[in-house]
């Protein structure tokens, strides 16, 4: 989806995942479109903004508000597309946490939603771009969340934040996890949704 002309600018396509329940999103800032496409627990909305009337790609964005009804997203990014951040506010989903990555015309962002089980269970969502995996998990009762990273080599995933690994098979992923801090361990599964 990302245009080559946006690869080193603040415009383009950004993709990510969230927990606080489970969801994913795309920020579109190209071809005259300025919107956040957001899906949470299977419900989707396109959020529009009035905060960027004179913005052009290559200029920074700071705390631009995107809205649809009572759904809100606040987005910021640097002049070259670096350090993107987004805060999601959806009623009934307090404290939603996100992972966001800029897509390049030469390097697609693959988005996965999943779950983990074992000594703890909950939501397990992540994105993959090239060899880098970035994700976030939250326990089913909402009592704990953890950002995690890993490396992808072909169809093999190796987790770095947690001890664990995984395998990619088409759009499906699965693996094991172990948290040396809590002593917890178990398995995780997921599916590519973008």
PDB file of C-alpha atoms in Angstrom:
ATOM      1  CA  UNK A   1       0.000   0.000   0.000  1.00  0.00           C
ATOM      2  CA  UNK A   2       2.809   2.433   0.784  1.00  0.00           C
ATOM      3  CA  UNK A   3       4.024   4.741  -1.990  1.00  0.00           C
ATOM      4  CA  UNK A   4       7.768   4.887  -2.718  1.00  0.00           C
ATOM      5  CA  UNK A   5       7.592   8.696  -2.652  1.00  0.00           C
ATOM      6  CA  UNK A   6       6.583   8.527   1.039  1.00  0.00           C
ATOM      7  CA  UNK A   7       9.324   6.135   2.234  1.00  0.00           C
ATOM      8  CA  UNK A   8      11.434   8.907   3.821  1.00  0.00           C
ATOM      9  CA  UNK A   9       8.629  11.321   4.700  1.00  0.00           C
ATOM     10  CA  UNK A  10       6.031  11.629   7.435  1.00  0.00           C
ATOM     11  CA  UNK A  11       3.237  10.613   5.057  1.00  0.00           C
ATOM     12  CA  UNK A  12       2.525   7.100   3.887  1.00  0.00           C
ATOM     13  CA  UNK A  13       1.116   4.044   5.622  1.00  0.00           C
ATOM     14  CA  UNK A  14       1.533   2.999   9.261  1.00  0.00           C
ATOM     15  CA  UNK A  15       0.217  -0.295  10.621  1.00  0.00           C
ATOM     16  CA  UNK A  16      -0.083  -1.684  14.105  1.00  0.00           C
ATOM     17  CA  UNK A  17      -1.840  -3.701  16.762  1.00  0.00           C
ATOM     18  CA  UNK A  18      -3.343  -3.003  20.149  1.00  0.00           C
ATOM     19  CA  UNK A  19      -4.390  -4.747  23.327  1.00  0.00           C
ATOM     20  CA  UNK A  20      -7.028  -3.603  25.762  1.00  0.00           C
ATOM     21  CA  UNK A  21      -9.133  -6.286  24.317  1.00  0.00           C
ATOM     22  CA  UNK A  22      -7.739  -6.916  20.813  1.00  0.00           C
ATOM     23  CA  UNK A  23      -7.455  -4.870  17.649  1.00  0.00           C
ATOM     24  CA  UNK A  24      -5.414  -3.534  14.758  1.00  0.00           C
ATOM     25  CA  UNK A  25      -5.201  -0.321  12.734  1.00  0.00           C
ATOM     26  CA  UNK A  26      -3.816   1.421   9.668  1.00  0.00           C
ATOM     27  CA  UNK A  27      -2.911   5.107   9.522  1.00  0.00           C
ATOM     28  CA  UNK A  28      -3.261   6.375   5.935  1.00  0.00           C
ATOM     29  CA  UNK A  29      -1.546   9.657   5.035  1.00  0.00           C
ATOM     30  CA  UNK A  30      -1.157   9.561   1.263  1.00  0.00           C
ATOM     31  CA  UNK A  31      -3.063  10.241  -1.981  1.00  0.00           C
ATOM     32  CA  UNK A  32      -4.977  13.017  -0.214  1.00  0.00           C
ATOM     33  CA  UNK A  33      -6.314  10.597   2.425  1.00  0.00           C
ATOM     34  CA  UNK A  34      -5.852  11.398   6.123  1.00  0.00           C
ATOM     35  CA  UNK A  35      -7.528   8.738   8.252  1.00  0.00           C
ATOM     36  CA  UNK A  36      -7.067   6.015  10.830  1.00  0.00           C
ATOM     37  CA  UNK A  37      -8.774   2.720   9.985  1.00  0.00           C
ATOM     38  CA  UNK A  38      -9.354   0.971  13.280  1.00  0.00           C
ATOM     39  CA  UNK A  39     -10.770  -2.448  14.190  1.00  0.00           C
ATOM     40  CA  UNK A  40     -11.397  -3.425  17.816  1.00  0.00           C
ATOM     41  CA  UNK A  41     -13.013  -6.756  18.705  1.00  0.00           C
ATOM     42  CA  UNK A  42     -14.313  -7.134  15.148  1.00  0.00           C
ATOM     43  CA  UNK A  43     -15.924  -3.660  14.955  1.00  0.00           C
ATOM     44  CA  UNK A  44     -14.351  -1.319  12.391  1.00  0.00           C
ATOM     45  CA  UNK A  45     -14.429   2.459  11.936  1.00  0.00           C
ATOM     46  CA  UNK A  46     -12.603   5.047   9.822  1.00  0.00           C
ATOM     47  CA  UNK A  47     -11.498   8.004  11.936  1.00  0.00           C
ATOM     48  CA  UNK A  48     -11.104  11.395  10.237  1.00  0.00           C
ATOM     49  CA  UNK A  49      -9.157  14.479  11.296  1.00  0.00           C
ATOM     50  CA  UNK A  50      -9.519  18.251  10.988  1.00  0.00           C
ATOM     51  CA  UNK A  51      -6.112  18.757  12.633  1.00  0.00           C
ATOM     52  CA  UNK A  52      -4.034  18.648   9.447  1.00  0.00           C
ATOM     53  CA  UNK A  53      -5.572  21.163   6.994  1.00  0.00           C
ATOM     54  CA  UNK A  54      -2.242  22.593   5.799  1.00  0.00           C
ATOM     55  CA  UNK A  55       0.018  19.627   6.555  1.00  0.00           C
ATOM     56  CA  UNK A  56       2.165  18.217   3.764  1.00  0.00           C
ATOM     57  CA  UNK A  57       4.198  15.035   3.843  1.00  0.00           C
ATOM     58  CA  UNK A  58       7.686  15.706   5.168  1.00  0.00           C
ATOM     59  CA  UNK A  59       6.388  17.894   7.985  1.00  0.00           C
ATOM     60  CA  UNK A  60       6.105  16.473  11.515  1.00  0.00           C
ATOM     61  CA  UNK A  61       2.753  15.639  13.061  1.00  0.00           C
ATOM     62  CA  UNK A  62       2.233  16.215  16.766  1.00  0.00           C
ATOM     63  CA  UNK A  63      -0.843  14.902  18.561  1.00  0.00           C
ATOM     64  CA  UNK A  64      -3.231  15.021  15.589  1.00  0.00           C
ATOM     65  CA  UNK A  65      -6.683  13.896  16.732  1.00  0.00           C
ATOM     66  CA  UNK A  66      -8.668  11.476  14.542  1.00  0.00           C
ATOM     67  CA  UNK A  67     -12.328  10.887  15.490  1.00  0.00           C
ATOM     68  CA  UNK A  68     -15.358   8.804  14.576  1.00  0.00           C
ATOM     69  CA  UNK A  69     -18.224   9.088  17.052  1.00  0.00           C
ATOM     70  CA  UNK A  70     -16.800   8.251  20.477  1.00  0.00           C
ATOM     71  CA  UNK A  71     -13.691   6.524  19.042  1.00  0.00           C
ATOM     72  CA  UNK A  72     -10.514   8.616  19.080  1.00  0.00           C
ATOM     73  CA  UNK A  73      -6.893   8.194  18.029  1.00  0.00           C
ATOM     74  CA  UNK A  74      -4.046  10.662  18.597  1.00  0.00           C
ATOM     75  CA  UNK A  75      -1.130  10.310  16.175  1.00  0.00           C
ATOM     76  CA  UNK A  76       2.386  11.785  16.085  1.00  0.00           C
ATOM     77  CA  UNK A  77       5.379  11.195  13.797  1.00  0.00           C
ATOM     78  CA  UNK A  78       8.659  12.850  12.846  1.00  0.00           C
ATOM     79  CA  UNK A  79       9.549  14.482   9.524  1.00  0.00           C
ATOM     80  CA  UNK A  80      11.007  11.301   7.975  1.00  0.00           C
ATOM     81  CA  UNK A  81       8.393   8.901   9.364  1.00  0.00           C
ATOM     82  CA  UNK A  82      10.503   8.032  12.391  1.00  0.00           C
ATOM     83  CA  UNK A  83       9.221   7.493  15.926  1.00  0.00           C
ATOM     84  CA  UNK A  84       5.523   7.105  15.097  1.00  0.00           C
ATOM     85  CA  UNK A  85       3.177   6.902  18.070  1.00  0.00           C
ATOM     86  CA  UNK A  86      -0.556   6.497  18.463  1.00  0.00           C
ATOM     87  CA  UNK A  87      -2.885   6.562  21.444  1.00  0.00           C
ATOM     88  CA  UNK A  88      -6.274   4.867  21.097  1.00  0.00           C
ATOM     89  CA  UNK A  89      -9.325   5.834  23.167  1.00  0.00           C
ATOM     90  CA  UNK A  90     -12.390   3.615  22.751  1.00  0.00           C
ATOM     91  CA  UNK A  91     -15.163   3.447  25.387  1.00  0.00           C
ATOM     92  CA  UNK A  92     -15.084   0.142  27.233  1.00  0.00           C
ATOM     93  CA  UNK A  93     -11.415  -0.422  26.411  1.00  0.00           C
ATOM     94  CA  UNK A  94      -9.479   1.679  28.928  1.00  0.00           C
ATOM     95  CA  UNK A  95      -5.708   1.805  28.756  1.00  0.00           C
ATOM     96  CA  UNK A  96      -5.387   0.325  25.274  1.00  0.00           C
ATOM     97  CA  UNK A  97      -1.718  -0.091  24.367  1.00  0.00           C
ATOM     98  CA  UNK A  98      -0.290  -0.085  20.852  1.00  0.00           C
ATOM     99  CA  UNK A  99       2.608  -1.098  18.645  1.00  0.00           C
ATOM    100  CA  UNK A 100       2.987   0.909  15.401  1.00  0.00           C
ATOM    101  CA  UNK A 101       5.399   0.611  12.454  1.00  0.00           C
ATOM    102  CA  UNK A 102       5.803   2.597   9.230  1.00  0.00           C
ATOM    103  CA  UNK A 103       5.315   0.527   6.096  1.00  0.00           C
ATOM    104  CA  UNK A 104       7.674   1.106   3.171  1.00  0.00           C
ATOM    105  CA  UNK A 105       7.023   0.458  -0.505  1.00  0.00           C
ATOM    106  CA  UNK A 106       9.887  -2.052  -0.314  1.00  0.00           C
ATOM    107  CA  UNK A 107       9.058  -3.537   3.105  1.00  0.00           C
ATOM    108  CA  UNK A 108       5.472  -4.479   3.957  1.00  0.00           C
ATOM    109  CA  UNK A 109       4.243  -4.623   7.563  1.00  0.00           C
ATOM    110  CA  UNK A 110       2.455  -7.901   8.345  1.00  0.00           C
ATOM    111  CA  UNK A 111      -0.076  -7.692  11.186  1.00  0.00           C
ATOM    112  CA  UNK A 112      -1.012 -10.641  13.424  1.00  0.00           C
ATOM    113  CA  UNK A 113      -3.653 -11.111  16.129  1.00  0.00           C
ATOM    114  CA  UNK A 114      -3.496 -14.011  18.529  1.00  0.00           C
ATOM    115  CA  UNK A 115      -3.720 -15.402  22.036  1.00  0.00           C
ATOM    116  CA  UNK A 116      -1.457 -17.046  24.571  1.00  0.00           C
ATOM    117  CA  UNK A 117      -2.200 -19.745  27.144  1.00  0.00           C
ATOM    118  CA  UNK A 118      -0.319 -21.513  29.895  1.00  0.00           C
ATOM    119  CA  UNK A 119       0.316 -20.321  33.444  1.00  0.00           C
ATOM    120  CA  UNK A 120      -1.332 -17.104  32.203  1.00  0.00           C
ATOM    121  CA  UNK A 121      -3.578 -16.454  29.206  1.00  0.00           C
ATOM    122  CA  UNK A 122      -4.637 -13.451  27.171  1.00  0.00           C
ATOM    123  CA  UNK A 123      -4.113 -11.462  23.968  1.00  0.00           C
ATOM    124  CA  UNK A 124      -0.902 -11.778  21.918  1.00  0.00           C
ATOM    125  CA  UNK A 125      -0.656  -9.340  18.967  1.00  0.00           C
ATOM    126  CA  UNK A 126       2.355  -8.332  16.889  1.00  0.00           C
ATOM    127  CA  UNK A 127       3.676  -6.911  13.619  1.00  0.00           C
ATOM    128  CA  UNK A 128       6.524  -8.184  11.452  1.00  0.00           C
ATOM    129  CA  UNK A 129       8.568  -6.012   9.109  1.00  0.00           C
ATOM    130  CA  UNK A 130      11.516  -7.724   7.460  1.00  0.00           C
ATOM    131  CA  UNK A 131      13.365  -9.648  10.190  1.00  0.00           C
ATOM    132  CA  UNK A 132      11.923  -7.598  13.079  1.00  0.00           C
ATOM    133  CA  UNK A 133       8.935  -8.644  15.191  1.00  0.00           C
ATOM    134  CA  UNK A 134       7.346  -6.121  17.600  1.00  0.00           C
ATOM    135  CA  UNK A 135       4.391  -7.061  19.765  1.00  0.00           C
ATOM    136  CA  UNK A 136       2.347  -6.514  22.856  1.00  0.00           C
ATOM    137  CA  UNK A 137       0.474  -8.923  25.108  1.00  0.00           C
ATOM    138  CA  UNK A 138      -2.079  -8.483  27.869  1.00  0.00           C
ATOM    139  CA  UNK A 139      -3.447 -10.979  30.355  1.00  0.00           C
ATOM    140  CA  UNK A 140      -7.116 -11.892  30.069  1.00  0.00           C
ATOM    141  CA  UNK A 141      -7.949 -10.152  33.353  1.00  0.00           C
ATOM    142  CA  UNK A 142      -6.099  -6.996  32.249  1.00  0.00           C
ATOM    143  CA  UNK A 143      -3.736  -7.129  35.210  1.00  0.00           C
ATOM    144  CA  UNK A 144      -0.530  -7.211  33.197  1.00  0.00           C
ATOM    145  CA  UNK A 145       0.817  -6.329  29.779  1.00  0.00           C
ATOM    146  CA  UNK A 146       4.201  -6.769  28.151  1.00  0.00           C
ATOM    147  CA  UNK A 147       5.840  -5.377  25.024  1.00  0.00           C
ATOM    148  CA  UNK A 148       8.003  -7.990  23.330  1.00  0.00           C
ATOM    149  CA  UNK A 149      10.365  -8.201  20.367  1.00  0.00           C
ATOM    150  CA  UNK A 150      11.843 -10.944  18.279  1.00  0.00           C
ATOM    151  CA  UNK A 151      13.616 -11.841  15.072  1.00  0.00           C
ATOM    152  CA  UNK A 152      12.219 -13.636  12.036  1.00  0.00           C
ATOM    153  CA  UNK A 153      14.325 -15.813   9.756  1.00  0.00           C
ATOM    154  CA  UNK A 154      12.229 -17.333   6.985  1.00  0.00           C
ATOM    155  CA  UNK A 155       9.458 -19.193   8.800  1.00  0.00           C
ATOM    156  CA  UNK A 156      11.224 -19.240  12.187  1.00  0.00           C
ATOM    157  CA  UNK A 157      10.561 -16.739  14.997  1.00  0.00           C
ATOM    158  CA  UNK A 158      12.901 -16.275  17.958  1.00  0.00           C
ATOM    159  CA  UNK A 159      11.603 -14.115  20.821  1.00  0.00           C
ATOM    160  CA  UNK A 160      14.126 -11.844  22.540  1.00  0.00           C
ATOM    161  CA  UNK A 161      12.173 -10.162  25.354  1.00  0.00           C
ATOM    162  CA  UNK A 162      10.624 -13.427  26.474  1.00  0.00           C
ATOM    163  CA  UNK A 163      12.287 -16.790  25.999  1.00  0.00           C
ATOM    164  CA  UNK A 164      10.460 -18.488  23.196  1.00  0.00           C
ATOM    165  CA  UNK A 165      10.146 -19.317  19.567  1.00  0.00           C
ATOM    166  CA  UNK A 166       7.592 -19.829  16.861  1.00  0.00           C
ATOM    167  CA  UNK A 167       6.835 -20.922  13.329  1.00  0.00           C
ATOM    168  CA  UNK A 168       5.083 -19.144  10.474  1.00  0.00           C
ATOM    169  CA  UNK A 169       2.948 -21.389   8.256  1.00  0.00           C
ATOM    170  CA  UNK A 170       1.134 -19.342   5.626  1.00  0.00           C
ATOM    171  CA  UNK A 171      -1.028 -16.854   7.548  1.00  0.00           C
ATOM    172  CA  UNK A 172      -0.845 -18.880  10.772  1.00  0.00           C
ATOM    173  CA  UNK A 173       1.749 -18.577  13.534  1.00  0.00           C
ATOM    174  CA  UNK A 174       2.358 -20.537  16.723  1.00  0.00           C
ATOM    175  CA  UNK A 175       5.046 -21.041  19.306  1.00  0.00           C
ATOM    176  CA  UNK A 176       6.078 -21.158  22.945  1.00  0.00           C
ATOM    177  CA  UNK A 177       6.806 -18.470  25.535  1.00  0.00           C
ATOM    178  CA  UNK A 178       8.529 -18.299  28.913  1.00  0.00           C
ATOM    179  CA  UNK A 179       8.739 -15.296  31.236  1.00  0.00           C
ATOM    180  CA  UNK A 180      11.823 -15.728  33.420  1.00  0.00           C
ATOM    181  CA  UNK A 181      10.673 -12.874  35.701  1.00  0.00           C
ATOM    182  CA  UNK A 182       7.326 -14.429  36.613  1.00  0.00           C
ATOM    183  CA  UNK A 183       8.234 -18.050  35.991  1.00  0.00           C
ATOM    184  CA  UNK A 184       5.274 -18.342  33.631  1.00  0.00           C
ATOM    185  CA  UNK A 185       5.288 -20.339  30.427  1.00  0.00           C
ATOM    186  CA  UNK A 186       2.991 -21.684  27.758  1.00  0.00           C
ATOM    187  CA  UNK A 187       2.104 -21.519  24.077  1.00  0.00           C
ATOM    188  CA  UNK A 188       0.823 -18.858  21.696  1.00  0.00           C
ATOM    189  CA  UNK A 189      -1.019 -18.872  18.384  1.00  0.00           C
ATOM    190  CA  UNK A 190      -2.082 -16.224  15.912  1.00  0.00           C
ATOM    191  CA  UNK A 191      -3.215 -15.376  12.416  1.00  0.00           C
ATOM    192  CA  UNK A 192      -2.251 -12.680   9.929  1.00  0.00           C
ATOM    193  CA  UNK A 193      -5.080 -10.180   9.521  1.00  0.00           C
ATOM    194  CA  UNK A 194      -3.343  -7.447   7.454  1.00  0.00           C
TER     195      UNK A 194
END
